[in-house]
mmCIF file of C-alpha atoms in Angstrom:
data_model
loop_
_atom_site.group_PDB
_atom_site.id
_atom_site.type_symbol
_atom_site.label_atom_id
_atom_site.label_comp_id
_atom_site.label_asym_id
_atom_site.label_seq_id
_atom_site.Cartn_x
_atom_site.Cartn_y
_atom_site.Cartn_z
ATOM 1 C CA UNK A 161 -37.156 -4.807 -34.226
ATOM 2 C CA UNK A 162 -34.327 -3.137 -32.586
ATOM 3 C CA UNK A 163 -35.377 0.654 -31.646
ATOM 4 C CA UNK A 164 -32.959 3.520 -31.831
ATOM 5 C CA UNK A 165 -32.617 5.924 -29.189
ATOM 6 C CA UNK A 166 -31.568 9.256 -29.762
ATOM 7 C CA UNK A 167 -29.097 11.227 -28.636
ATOM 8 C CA UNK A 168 -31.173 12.936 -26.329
ATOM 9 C CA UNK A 169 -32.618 9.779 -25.002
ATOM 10 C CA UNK A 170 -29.066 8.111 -24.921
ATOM 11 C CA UNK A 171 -27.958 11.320 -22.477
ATOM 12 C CA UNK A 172 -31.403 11.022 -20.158
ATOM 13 C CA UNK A 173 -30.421 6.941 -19.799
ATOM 14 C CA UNK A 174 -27.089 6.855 -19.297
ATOM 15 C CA UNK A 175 -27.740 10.248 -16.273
ATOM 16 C CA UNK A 176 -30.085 7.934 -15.057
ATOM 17 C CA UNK A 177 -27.526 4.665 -14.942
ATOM 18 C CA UNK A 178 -24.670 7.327 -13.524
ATOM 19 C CA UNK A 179 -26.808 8.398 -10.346
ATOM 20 C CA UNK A 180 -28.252 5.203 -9.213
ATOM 21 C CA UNK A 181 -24.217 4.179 -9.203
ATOM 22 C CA UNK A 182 -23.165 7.686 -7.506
ATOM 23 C CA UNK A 183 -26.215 6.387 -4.823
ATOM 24 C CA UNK A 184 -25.556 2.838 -4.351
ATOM 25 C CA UNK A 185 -21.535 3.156 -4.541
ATOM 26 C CA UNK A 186 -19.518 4.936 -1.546
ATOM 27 C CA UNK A 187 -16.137 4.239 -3.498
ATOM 28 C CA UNK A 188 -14.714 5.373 -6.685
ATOM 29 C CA UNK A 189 -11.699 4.590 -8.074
ATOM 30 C CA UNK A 190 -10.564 7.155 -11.099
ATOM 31 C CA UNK A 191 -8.620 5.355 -14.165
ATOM 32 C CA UNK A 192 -6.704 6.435 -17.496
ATOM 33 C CA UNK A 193 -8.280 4.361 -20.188
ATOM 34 C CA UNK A 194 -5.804 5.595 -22.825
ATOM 35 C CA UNK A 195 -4.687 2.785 -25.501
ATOM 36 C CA UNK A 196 -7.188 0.969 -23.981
ATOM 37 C CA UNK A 197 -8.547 -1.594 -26.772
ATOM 38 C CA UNK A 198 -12.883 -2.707 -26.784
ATOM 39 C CA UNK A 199 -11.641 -6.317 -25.799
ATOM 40 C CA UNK A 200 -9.553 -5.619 -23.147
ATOM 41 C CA UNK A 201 -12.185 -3.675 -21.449
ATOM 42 C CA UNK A 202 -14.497 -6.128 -21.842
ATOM 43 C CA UNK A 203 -11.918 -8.639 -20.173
ATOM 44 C CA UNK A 204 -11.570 -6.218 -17.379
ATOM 45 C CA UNK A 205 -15.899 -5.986 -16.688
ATOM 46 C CA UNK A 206 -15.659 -9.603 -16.838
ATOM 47 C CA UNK A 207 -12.653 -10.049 -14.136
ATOM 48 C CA UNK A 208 -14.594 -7.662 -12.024
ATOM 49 C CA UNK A 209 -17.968 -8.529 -12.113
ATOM 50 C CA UNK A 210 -19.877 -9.283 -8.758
ATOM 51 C CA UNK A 211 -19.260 -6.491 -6.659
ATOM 52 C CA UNK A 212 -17.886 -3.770 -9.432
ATOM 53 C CA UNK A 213 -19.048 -1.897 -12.457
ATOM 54 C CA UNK A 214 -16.868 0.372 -14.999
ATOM 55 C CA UNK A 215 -18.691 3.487 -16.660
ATOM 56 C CA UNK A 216 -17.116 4.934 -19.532
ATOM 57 C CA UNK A 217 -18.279 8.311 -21.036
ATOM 58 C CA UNK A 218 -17.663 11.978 -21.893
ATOM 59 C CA UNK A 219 -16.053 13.732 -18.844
ATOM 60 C CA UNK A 220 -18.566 17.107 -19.943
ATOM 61 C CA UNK A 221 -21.642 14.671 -19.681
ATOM 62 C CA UNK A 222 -20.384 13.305 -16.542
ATOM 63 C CA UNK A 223 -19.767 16.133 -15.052
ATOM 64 C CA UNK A 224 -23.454 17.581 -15.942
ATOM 65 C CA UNK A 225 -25.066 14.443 -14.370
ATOM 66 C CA UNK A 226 -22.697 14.896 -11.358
ATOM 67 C CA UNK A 227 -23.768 18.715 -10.632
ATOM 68 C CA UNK A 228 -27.201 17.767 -11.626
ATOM 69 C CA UNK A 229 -27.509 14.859 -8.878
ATOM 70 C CA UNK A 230 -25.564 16.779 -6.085
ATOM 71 C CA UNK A 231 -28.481 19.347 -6.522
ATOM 72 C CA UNK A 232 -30.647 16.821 -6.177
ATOM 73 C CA UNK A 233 -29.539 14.935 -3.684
ATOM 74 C CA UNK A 234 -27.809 17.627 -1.462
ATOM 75 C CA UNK A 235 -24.770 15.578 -1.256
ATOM 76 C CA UNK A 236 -22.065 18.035 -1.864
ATOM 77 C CA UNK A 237 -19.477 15.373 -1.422
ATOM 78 C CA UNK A 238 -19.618 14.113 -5.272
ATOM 79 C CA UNK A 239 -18.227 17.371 -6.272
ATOM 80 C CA UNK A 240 -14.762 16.368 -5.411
ATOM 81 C CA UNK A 241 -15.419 13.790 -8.276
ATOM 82 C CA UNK A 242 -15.303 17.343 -10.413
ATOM 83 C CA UNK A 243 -11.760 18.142 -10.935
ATOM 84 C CA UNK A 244 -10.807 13.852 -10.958
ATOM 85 C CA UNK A 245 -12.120 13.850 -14.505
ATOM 86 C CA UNK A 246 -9.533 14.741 -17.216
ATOM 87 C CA UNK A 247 -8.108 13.128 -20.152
ATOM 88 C CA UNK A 248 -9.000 9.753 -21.219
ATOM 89 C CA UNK A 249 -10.087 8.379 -17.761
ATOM 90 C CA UNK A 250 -13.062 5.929 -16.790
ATOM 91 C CA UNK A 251 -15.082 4.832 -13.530
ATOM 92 C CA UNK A 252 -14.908 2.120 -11.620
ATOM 93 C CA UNK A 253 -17.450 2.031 -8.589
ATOM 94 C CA UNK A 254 -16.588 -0.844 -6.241
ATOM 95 C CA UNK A 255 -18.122 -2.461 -3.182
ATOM 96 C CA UNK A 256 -14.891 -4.316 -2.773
ATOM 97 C CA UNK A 257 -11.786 -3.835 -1.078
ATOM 98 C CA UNK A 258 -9.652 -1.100 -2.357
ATOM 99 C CA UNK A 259 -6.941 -2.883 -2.742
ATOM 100 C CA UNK A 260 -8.328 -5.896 -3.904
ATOM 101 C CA UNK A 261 -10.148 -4.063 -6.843
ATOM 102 C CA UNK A 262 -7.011 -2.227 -7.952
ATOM 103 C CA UNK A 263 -4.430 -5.278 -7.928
ATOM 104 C CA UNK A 264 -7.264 -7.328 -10.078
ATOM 105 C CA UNK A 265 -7.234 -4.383 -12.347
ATOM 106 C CA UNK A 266 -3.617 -4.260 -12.766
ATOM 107 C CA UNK A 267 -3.818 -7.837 -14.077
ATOM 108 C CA UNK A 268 -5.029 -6.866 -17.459
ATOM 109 C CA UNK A 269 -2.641 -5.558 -19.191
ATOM 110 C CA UNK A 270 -1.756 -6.090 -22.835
ATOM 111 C CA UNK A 271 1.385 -5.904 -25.214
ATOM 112 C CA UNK A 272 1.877 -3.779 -27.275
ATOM 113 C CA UNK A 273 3.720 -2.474 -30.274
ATOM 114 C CA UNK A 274 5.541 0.823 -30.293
ATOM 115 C CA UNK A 275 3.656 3.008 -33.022
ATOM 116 C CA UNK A 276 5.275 5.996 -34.920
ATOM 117 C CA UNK A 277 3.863 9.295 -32.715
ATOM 118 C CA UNK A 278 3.270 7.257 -29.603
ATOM 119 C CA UNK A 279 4.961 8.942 -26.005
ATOM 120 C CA UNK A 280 7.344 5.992 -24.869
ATOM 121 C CA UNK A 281 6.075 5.509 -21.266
ATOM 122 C CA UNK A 282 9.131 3.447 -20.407
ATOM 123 C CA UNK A 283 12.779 3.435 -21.813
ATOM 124 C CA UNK A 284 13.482 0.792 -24.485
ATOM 125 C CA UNK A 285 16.302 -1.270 -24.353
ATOM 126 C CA UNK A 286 17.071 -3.416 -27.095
ATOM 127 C CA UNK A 287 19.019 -6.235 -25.679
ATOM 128 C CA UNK A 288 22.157 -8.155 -27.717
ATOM 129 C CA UNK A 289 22.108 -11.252 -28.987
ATOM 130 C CA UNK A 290 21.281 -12.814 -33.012
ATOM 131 C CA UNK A 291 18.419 -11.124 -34.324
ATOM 132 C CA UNK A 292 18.022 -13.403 -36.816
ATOM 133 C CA UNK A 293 18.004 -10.945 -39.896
ATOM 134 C CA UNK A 294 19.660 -11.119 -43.060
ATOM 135 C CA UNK A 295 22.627 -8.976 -43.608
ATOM 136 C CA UNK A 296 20.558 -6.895 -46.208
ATOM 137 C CA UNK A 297 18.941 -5.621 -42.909
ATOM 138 C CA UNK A 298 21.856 -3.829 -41.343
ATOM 139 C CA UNK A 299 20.431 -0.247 -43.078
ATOM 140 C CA UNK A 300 18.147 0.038 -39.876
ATOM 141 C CA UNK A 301 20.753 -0.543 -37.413
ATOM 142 C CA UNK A 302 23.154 1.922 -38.572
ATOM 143 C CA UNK A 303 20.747 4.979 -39.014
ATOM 144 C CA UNK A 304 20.216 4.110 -34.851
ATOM 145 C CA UNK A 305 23.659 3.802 -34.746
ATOM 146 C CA UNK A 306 23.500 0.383 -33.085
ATOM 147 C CA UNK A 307 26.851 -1.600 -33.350
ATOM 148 C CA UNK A 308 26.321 -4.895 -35.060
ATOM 149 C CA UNK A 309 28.063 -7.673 -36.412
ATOM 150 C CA UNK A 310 27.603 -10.899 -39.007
ATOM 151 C CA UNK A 311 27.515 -13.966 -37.222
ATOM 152 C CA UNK A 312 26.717 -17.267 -39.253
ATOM 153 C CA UNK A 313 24.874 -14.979 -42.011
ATOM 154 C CA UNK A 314 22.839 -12.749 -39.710
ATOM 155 C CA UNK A 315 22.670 -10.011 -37.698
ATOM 156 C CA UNK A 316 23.589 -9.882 -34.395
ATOM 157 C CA UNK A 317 23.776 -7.167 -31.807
ATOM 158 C CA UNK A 318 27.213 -6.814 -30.014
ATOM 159 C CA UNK A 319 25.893 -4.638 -26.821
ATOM 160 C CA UNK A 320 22.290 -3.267 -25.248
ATOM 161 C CA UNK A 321 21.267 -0.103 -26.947
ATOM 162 C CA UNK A 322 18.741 2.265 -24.781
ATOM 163 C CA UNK A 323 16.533 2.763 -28.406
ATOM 164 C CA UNK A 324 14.034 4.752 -27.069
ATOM 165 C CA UNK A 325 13.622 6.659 -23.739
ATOM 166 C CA UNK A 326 10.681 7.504 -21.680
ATOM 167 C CA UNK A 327 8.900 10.420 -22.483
ATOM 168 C CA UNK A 328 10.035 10.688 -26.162
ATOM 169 C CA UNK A 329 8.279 10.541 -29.108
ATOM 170 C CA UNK A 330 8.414 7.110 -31.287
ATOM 171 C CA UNK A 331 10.019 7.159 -34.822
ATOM 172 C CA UNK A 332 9.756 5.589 -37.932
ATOM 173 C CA UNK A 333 13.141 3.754 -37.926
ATOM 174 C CA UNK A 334 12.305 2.309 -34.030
ATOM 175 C CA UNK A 335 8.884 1.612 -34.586
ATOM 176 C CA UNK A 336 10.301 -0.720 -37.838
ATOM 177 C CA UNK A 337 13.326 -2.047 -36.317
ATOM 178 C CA UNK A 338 11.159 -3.126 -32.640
ATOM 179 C CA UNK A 339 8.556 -4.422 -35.365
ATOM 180 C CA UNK A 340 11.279 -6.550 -37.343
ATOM 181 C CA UNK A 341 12.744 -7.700 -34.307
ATOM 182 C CA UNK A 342 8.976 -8.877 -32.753
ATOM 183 C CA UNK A 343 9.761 -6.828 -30.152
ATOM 184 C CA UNK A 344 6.184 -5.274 -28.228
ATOM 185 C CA UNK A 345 8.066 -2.569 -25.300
ATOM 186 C CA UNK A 346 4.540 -1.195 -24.645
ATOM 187 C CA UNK A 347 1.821 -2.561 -22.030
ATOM 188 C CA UNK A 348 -1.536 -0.543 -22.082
ATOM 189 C CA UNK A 349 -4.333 -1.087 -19.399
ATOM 190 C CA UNK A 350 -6.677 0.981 -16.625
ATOM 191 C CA UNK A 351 -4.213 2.637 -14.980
ATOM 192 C CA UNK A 352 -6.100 3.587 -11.167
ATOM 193 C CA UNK A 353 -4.791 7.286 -10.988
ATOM 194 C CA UNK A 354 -6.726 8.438 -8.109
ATOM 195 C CA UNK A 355 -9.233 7.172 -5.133
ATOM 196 C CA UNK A 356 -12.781 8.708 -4.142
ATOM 197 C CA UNK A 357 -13.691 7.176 -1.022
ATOM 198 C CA UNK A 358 -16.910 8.425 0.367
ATOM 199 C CA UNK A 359 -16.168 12.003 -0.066
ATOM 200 C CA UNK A 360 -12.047 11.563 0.497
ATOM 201 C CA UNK A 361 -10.492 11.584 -2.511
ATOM 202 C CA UNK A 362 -6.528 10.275 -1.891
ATOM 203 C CA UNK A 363 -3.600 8.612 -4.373
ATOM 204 C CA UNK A 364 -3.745 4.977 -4.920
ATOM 205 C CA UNK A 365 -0.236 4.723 -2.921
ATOM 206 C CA UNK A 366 -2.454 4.973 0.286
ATOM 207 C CA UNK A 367 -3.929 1.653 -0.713
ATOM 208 C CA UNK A 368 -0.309 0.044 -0.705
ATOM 209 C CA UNK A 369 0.366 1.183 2.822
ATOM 210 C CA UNK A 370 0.715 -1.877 5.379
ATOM 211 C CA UNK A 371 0.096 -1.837 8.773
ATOM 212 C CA UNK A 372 3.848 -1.294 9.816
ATOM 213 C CA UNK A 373 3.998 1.789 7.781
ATOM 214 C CA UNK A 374 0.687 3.132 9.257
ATOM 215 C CA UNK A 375 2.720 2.126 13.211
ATOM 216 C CA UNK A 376 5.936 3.982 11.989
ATOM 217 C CA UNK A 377 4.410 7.157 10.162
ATOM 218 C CA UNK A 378 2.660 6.854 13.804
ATOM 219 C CA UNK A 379 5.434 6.979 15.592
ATOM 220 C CA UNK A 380 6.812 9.719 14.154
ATOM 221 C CA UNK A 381 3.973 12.304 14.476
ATOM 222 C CA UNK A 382 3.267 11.913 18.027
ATOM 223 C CA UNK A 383 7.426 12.422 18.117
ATOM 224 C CA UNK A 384 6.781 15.624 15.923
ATOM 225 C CA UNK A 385 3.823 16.228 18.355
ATOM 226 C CA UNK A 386 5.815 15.782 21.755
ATOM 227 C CA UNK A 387 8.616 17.980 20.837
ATOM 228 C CA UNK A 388 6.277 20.515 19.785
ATOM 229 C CA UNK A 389 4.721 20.365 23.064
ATOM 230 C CA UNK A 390 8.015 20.005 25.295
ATOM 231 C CA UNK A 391 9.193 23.476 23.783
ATOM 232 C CA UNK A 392 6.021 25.592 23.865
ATOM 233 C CA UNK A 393 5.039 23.614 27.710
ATOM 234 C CA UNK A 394 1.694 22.596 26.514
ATOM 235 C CA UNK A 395 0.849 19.587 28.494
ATOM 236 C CA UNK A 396 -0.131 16.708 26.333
ATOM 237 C CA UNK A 397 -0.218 12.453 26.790
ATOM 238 C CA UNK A 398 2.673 11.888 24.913
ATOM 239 C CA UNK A 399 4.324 15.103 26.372
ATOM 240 C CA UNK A 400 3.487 13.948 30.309
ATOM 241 C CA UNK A 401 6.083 11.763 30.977
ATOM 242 C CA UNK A 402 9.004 13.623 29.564
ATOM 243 C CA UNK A 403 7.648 16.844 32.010
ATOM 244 C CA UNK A 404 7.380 14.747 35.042
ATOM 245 C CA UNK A 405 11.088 13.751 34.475
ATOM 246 C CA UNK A 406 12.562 17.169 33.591
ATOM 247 C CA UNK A 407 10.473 18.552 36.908
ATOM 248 C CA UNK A 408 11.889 15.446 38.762
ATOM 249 C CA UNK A 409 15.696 16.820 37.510
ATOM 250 C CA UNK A 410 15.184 20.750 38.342
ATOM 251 C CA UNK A 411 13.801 19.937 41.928
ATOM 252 C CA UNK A 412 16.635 17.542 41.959
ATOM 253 C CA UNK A 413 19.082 20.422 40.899
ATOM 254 C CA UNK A 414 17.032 22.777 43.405
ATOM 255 C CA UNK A 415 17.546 20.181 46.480
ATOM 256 C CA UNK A 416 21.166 19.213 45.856
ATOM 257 C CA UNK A 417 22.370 23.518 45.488
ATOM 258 C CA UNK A 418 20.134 24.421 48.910
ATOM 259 C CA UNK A 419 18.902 22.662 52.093
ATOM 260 C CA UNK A 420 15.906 22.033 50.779
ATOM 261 C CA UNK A 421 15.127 18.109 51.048
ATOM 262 C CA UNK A 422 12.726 15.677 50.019
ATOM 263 C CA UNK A 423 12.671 11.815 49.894
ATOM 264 C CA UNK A 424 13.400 10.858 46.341
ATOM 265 C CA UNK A 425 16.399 13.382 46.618
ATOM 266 C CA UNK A 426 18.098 12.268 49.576
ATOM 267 C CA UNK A 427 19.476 9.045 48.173
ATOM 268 C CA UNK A 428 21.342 11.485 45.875
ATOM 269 C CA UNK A 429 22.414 13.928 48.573
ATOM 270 C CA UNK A 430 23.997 11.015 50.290
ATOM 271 C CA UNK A 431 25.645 9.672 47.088
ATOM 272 C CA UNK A 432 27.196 13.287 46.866
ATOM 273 C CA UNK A 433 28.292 14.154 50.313
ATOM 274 C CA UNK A 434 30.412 10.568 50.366
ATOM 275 C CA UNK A 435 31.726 9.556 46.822
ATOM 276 C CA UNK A 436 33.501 6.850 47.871
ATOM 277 C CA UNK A 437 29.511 4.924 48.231
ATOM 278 C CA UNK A 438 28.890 5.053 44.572
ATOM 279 C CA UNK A 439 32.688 2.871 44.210
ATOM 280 C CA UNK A 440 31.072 0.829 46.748
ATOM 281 C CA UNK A 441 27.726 0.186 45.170
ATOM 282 C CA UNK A 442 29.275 -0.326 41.531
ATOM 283 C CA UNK A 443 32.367 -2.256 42.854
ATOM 284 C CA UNK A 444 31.950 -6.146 41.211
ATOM 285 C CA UNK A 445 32.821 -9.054 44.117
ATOM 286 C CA UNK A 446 36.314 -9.328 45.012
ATOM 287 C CA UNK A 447 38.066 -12.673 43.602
ATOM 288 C CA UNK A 448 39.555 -13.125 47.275
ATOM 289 C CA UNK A 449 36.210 -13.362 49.055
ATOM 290 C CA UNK A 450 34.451 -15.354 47.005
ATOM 291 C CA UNK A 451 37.777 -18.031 47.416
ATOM 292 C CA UNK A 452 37.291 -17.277 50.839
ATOM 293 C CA UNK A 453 33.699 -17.996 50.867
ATOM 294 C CA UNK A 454 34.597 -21.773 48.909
ATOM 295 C CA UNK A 455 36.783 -23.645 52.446
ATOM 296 C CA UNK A 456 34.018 -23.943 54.888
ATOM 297 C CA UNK A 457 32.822 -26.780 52.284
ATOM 298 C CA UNK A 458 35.189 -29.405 53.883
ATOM 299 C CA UNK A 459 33.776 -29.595 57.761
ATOM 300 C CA UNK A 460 31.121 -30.280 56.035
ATOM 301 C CA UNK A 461 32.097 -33.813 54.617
ATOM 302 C CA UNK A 462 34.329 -34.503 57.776
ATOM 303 C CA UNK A 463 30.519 -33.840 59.845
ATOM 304 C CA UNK A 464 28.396 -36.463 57.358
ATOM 305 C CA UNK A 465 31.575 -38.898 58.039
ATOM 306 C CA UNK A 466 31.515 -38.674 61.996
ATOM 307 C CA UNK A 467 27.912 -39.955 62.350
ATOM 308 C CA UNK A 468 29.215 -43.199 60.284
ATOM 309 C CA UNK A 469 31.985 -43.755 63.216
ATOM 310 C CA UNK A 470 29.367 -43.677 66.255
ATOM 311 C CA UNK A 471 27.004 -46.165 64.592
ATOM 312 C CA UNK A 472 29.779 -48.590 64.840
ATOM 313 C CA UNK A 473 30.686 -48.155 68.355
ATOM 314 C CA UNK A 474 26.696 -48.064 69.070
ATOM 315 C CA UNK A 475 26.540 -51.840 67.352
ATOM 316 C CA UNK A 476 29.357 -52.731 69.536
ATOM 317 C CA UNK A 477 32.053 -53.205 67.052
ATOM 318 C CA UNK A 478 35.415 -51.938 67.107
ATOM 319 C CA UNK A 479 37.569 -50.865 64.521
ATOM 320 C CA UNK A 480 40.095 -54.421 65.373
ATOM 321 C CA UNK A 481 37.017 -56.645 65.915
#
């Protein structure tokens, strides 16, 4: 026989089941169960069993186990759980990747029918084509002012109507009409709204981040960083080499407007005092010299064919022998 708890037993278990998680768990991730059918929860515990759990429950009761244990425990870092917990939302603690967790989540989600009272959280857009209703039908399309036409004895819509849009409340008429048509615009599952990550707490759009976009957002903080350190002259790594160059230029600018000399700068000084070097040191080669440069190829054959001449006199043969 099957023994019934009581409520106050029910609260003392399930406090108990909630801190052993908030122990053993370092990451959190914060879901809206709204629309959220028995079945397809169960399907989602099932896709994530191994190395995650989902606790559902009262976000007051929740949050009494969660100041009770942080008492307790002295952890003051499951307090930022606190103000995570509104609406409709669920649990899920994870040993997993983040990532990993959140994408397997995502997986389960079901179609669903529009319902009258429901907030549309897309726009519908009933697309044209035959519907495949009788004429006697047309009443619903033209209180939505949808154009129509008979084709072959039925309905058919002539262009895309926007039915619904996102936001709005669902009506009688759509909620019939999307039902006649077999039409189900609506997908309910865990969305993942937020991300508690051993005392960080962060959107789930950080989990989406690749390593390029970590390298670029990178990039442009220590650019933020190095300008802000070029203009107030507060030496920094990434600042360094842009103050050794703009010292470099003003003791440049310092040697070339007095007498004052040093090594790197006298190249310059030179370049200065004679401007016709720097048409010398840019000039390309001249097409004349480097035809000039091509005749002295010739004495060179007529030398490899003299050597042939005095083997023949050496043998003792003449040329009319």
């Amino acid at each position: 026989m099957v023994v019934k708890l009581s409520k106050a037993e029910k609260k003392v278990r399930y406090d108990k089941k909630l801190c052993s998680l908030l122990d053993e768990y370092g990451k959190v991730l914060i879901a809206a169960a709204d629309n959220v059918g028995s079945n397809q929860l169960q399907s989602i515990r099932r896709g994530l069993r191994g190395d995650s759990v989902i606790l559902m429950g009262k976000n007051t009761l929740i949050r009494r186990c969660i100041r009770f244990h942080t008492e307790k425990t002295g952890n003051k870092d499951f307090l930022n759980l606190l103000p995570l917990l509104v609406g409709n939302v669920g649990l899920i603690f994870t040993k997993g990747d983040l990532k990993e967790v959140s994408e397997e989540v995502a997986k389960y989600k079901v179609g669903a029918p529009a319902r009258v009272g429901l907030i549309a959280p897309i726009d519908v857009i009933v697309p044209p084509g035959n519907t495949g209703l009788d004429p006697s039908q047309t009443s619903f399309f033209q209180v939505l002012n949808i154009p129509t036409k008979i084709n072959k004895g039925t309905v058919e819509i002539i262009t895309p109507v926007e039915l619904i849009k996102k936001g709005d409340k669902v009506g009688s008429s759509e909620a019939a009409l999307l039902s006649k048509l077999g039409i189900r615009p609506f997908s309910y599952g865990l969305i993942i709204l937020t991300v508690y990550e051993n005392g960080s707490v962060y959107t789930p759009e950080v989990l989406d981040l690749t390593e390029e976009d970590l390298a670029e957002k990178f990039a442009a903080g220590l650019s933020v960083v190095t300008s802000i350190a070029l203009a107030i002259s507060y030496p920094t790594i990434a600042a360094a080499p842009h103050m050794f160059i703009n010292a470099y230029k003003n003791l440049l600018a310092v040697a070339i407007a007095t007498e004052y000399s040093f090594p790197h700068a006298e190249k310059v000084k030179e370049y200065l005092k004679d401007p016709s070097k720097f048409a010398v040191a840019s000039a390309p080669p001249d097409a004349a010299d480097v035809v000039a440069e091509k005749p002295p190829a010739a004495p060179a054959e007529e030398e490899k064919e003299e050597p042939a001449e005095e083997s023949d006199e050496d043998m003792g043969f003449g040329l009319f022998d």
